């Protein structure tokens, strides 16, 4: 089994802000992002305790403060893009009340 959002948040306290919750996809599926070496430390500890976890290979720690250095470039690149209605229906499995 994996960890809930609450359990993951509790685990991350020990890492002093070097890791953060990047998302919660299911009751026991929480995504963590942050410093590479610190993530390895967390994964090792969770695996030692028999907690289901795996590393998702990414070029950068999405959904984290590690994106802050590229924020100016991102804002400039997205400048001029405006929201518009979709021509294709969008369906989601996420409930507004969950």
mmCIF file of C-alpha atoms in Angstrom, residues 8-22 32-39 41-42 61 63-66 68:
data_model
loop_
_atom_site.group_PDB
_atom_site.id
_atom_site.type_symbol
_atom_site.label_atom_id
_atom_site.label_comp_id
_atom_site.label_asym_id
_atom_site.label_seq_id
_atom_site.Cartn_x
_atom_site.Cartn_y
_atom_site.Cartn_z
ATOM 1 C CA UNK A 8 2.808 11.671 3.281
ATOM 2 C CA UNK A 9 2.628 15.209 4.646
ATOM 3 C CA UNK A 10 3.624 13.837 8.045
ATOM 4 C CA UNK A 11 6.591 11.948 6.520
ATOM 5 C CA UNK A 12 7.862 15.083 4.761
ATOM 6 C CA UNK A 13 8.205 17.084 7.988
ATOM 7 C CA UNK A 14 11.472 15.242 8.674
ATOM 8 C CA UNK A 15 12.953 16.619 5.435
ATOM 9 C CA UNK A 16 12.708 20.273 6.422
ATOM 10 C CA UNK A 17 11.093 21.644 3.282
ATOM 11 C CA UNK A 18 13.414 19.895 0.814
ATOM 12 C CA UNK A 19 10.442 17.834 -0.416
ATOM 13 C CA UNK A 20 6.834 18.792 -1.001
ATOM 14 C CA UNK A 21 3.564 17.209 -2.022
ATOM 15 C CA UNK A 22 3.093 17.622 -5.777
ATOM 16 C CA UNK A 32 6.195 14.035 -3.910
ATOM 17 C CA UNK A 33 8.714 16.279 -5.611
ATOM 18 C CA UNK A 34 11.894 18.007 -4.591
ATOM 19 C CA UNK A 35 15.636 17.534 -4.351
ATOM 20 C CA UNK A 36 16.940 14.394 -6.090
ATOM 21 C CA UNK A 37 19.101 13.079 -3.238
ATOM 22 C CA UNK A 38 16.391 13.755 -0.686
ATOM 23 C CA UNK A 39 13.819 11.915 -2.813
ATOM 24 C CA UNK A 41 16.431 9.031 0.842
ATOM 25 C CA UNK A 42 12.636 9.089 1.231
ATOM 26 C CA UNK A 61 10.519 18.484 -10.256
ATOM 27 C CA UNK A 63 4.647 20.990 -9.183
ATOM 28 C CA UNK A 64 7.392 22.238 -6.901
ATOM 29 C CA UNK A 65 9.407 25.325 -6.099
ATOM 30 C CA UNK A 66 12.186 23.901 -8.301
ATOM 31 C CA UNK A 68 10.710 28.965 -9.815
#
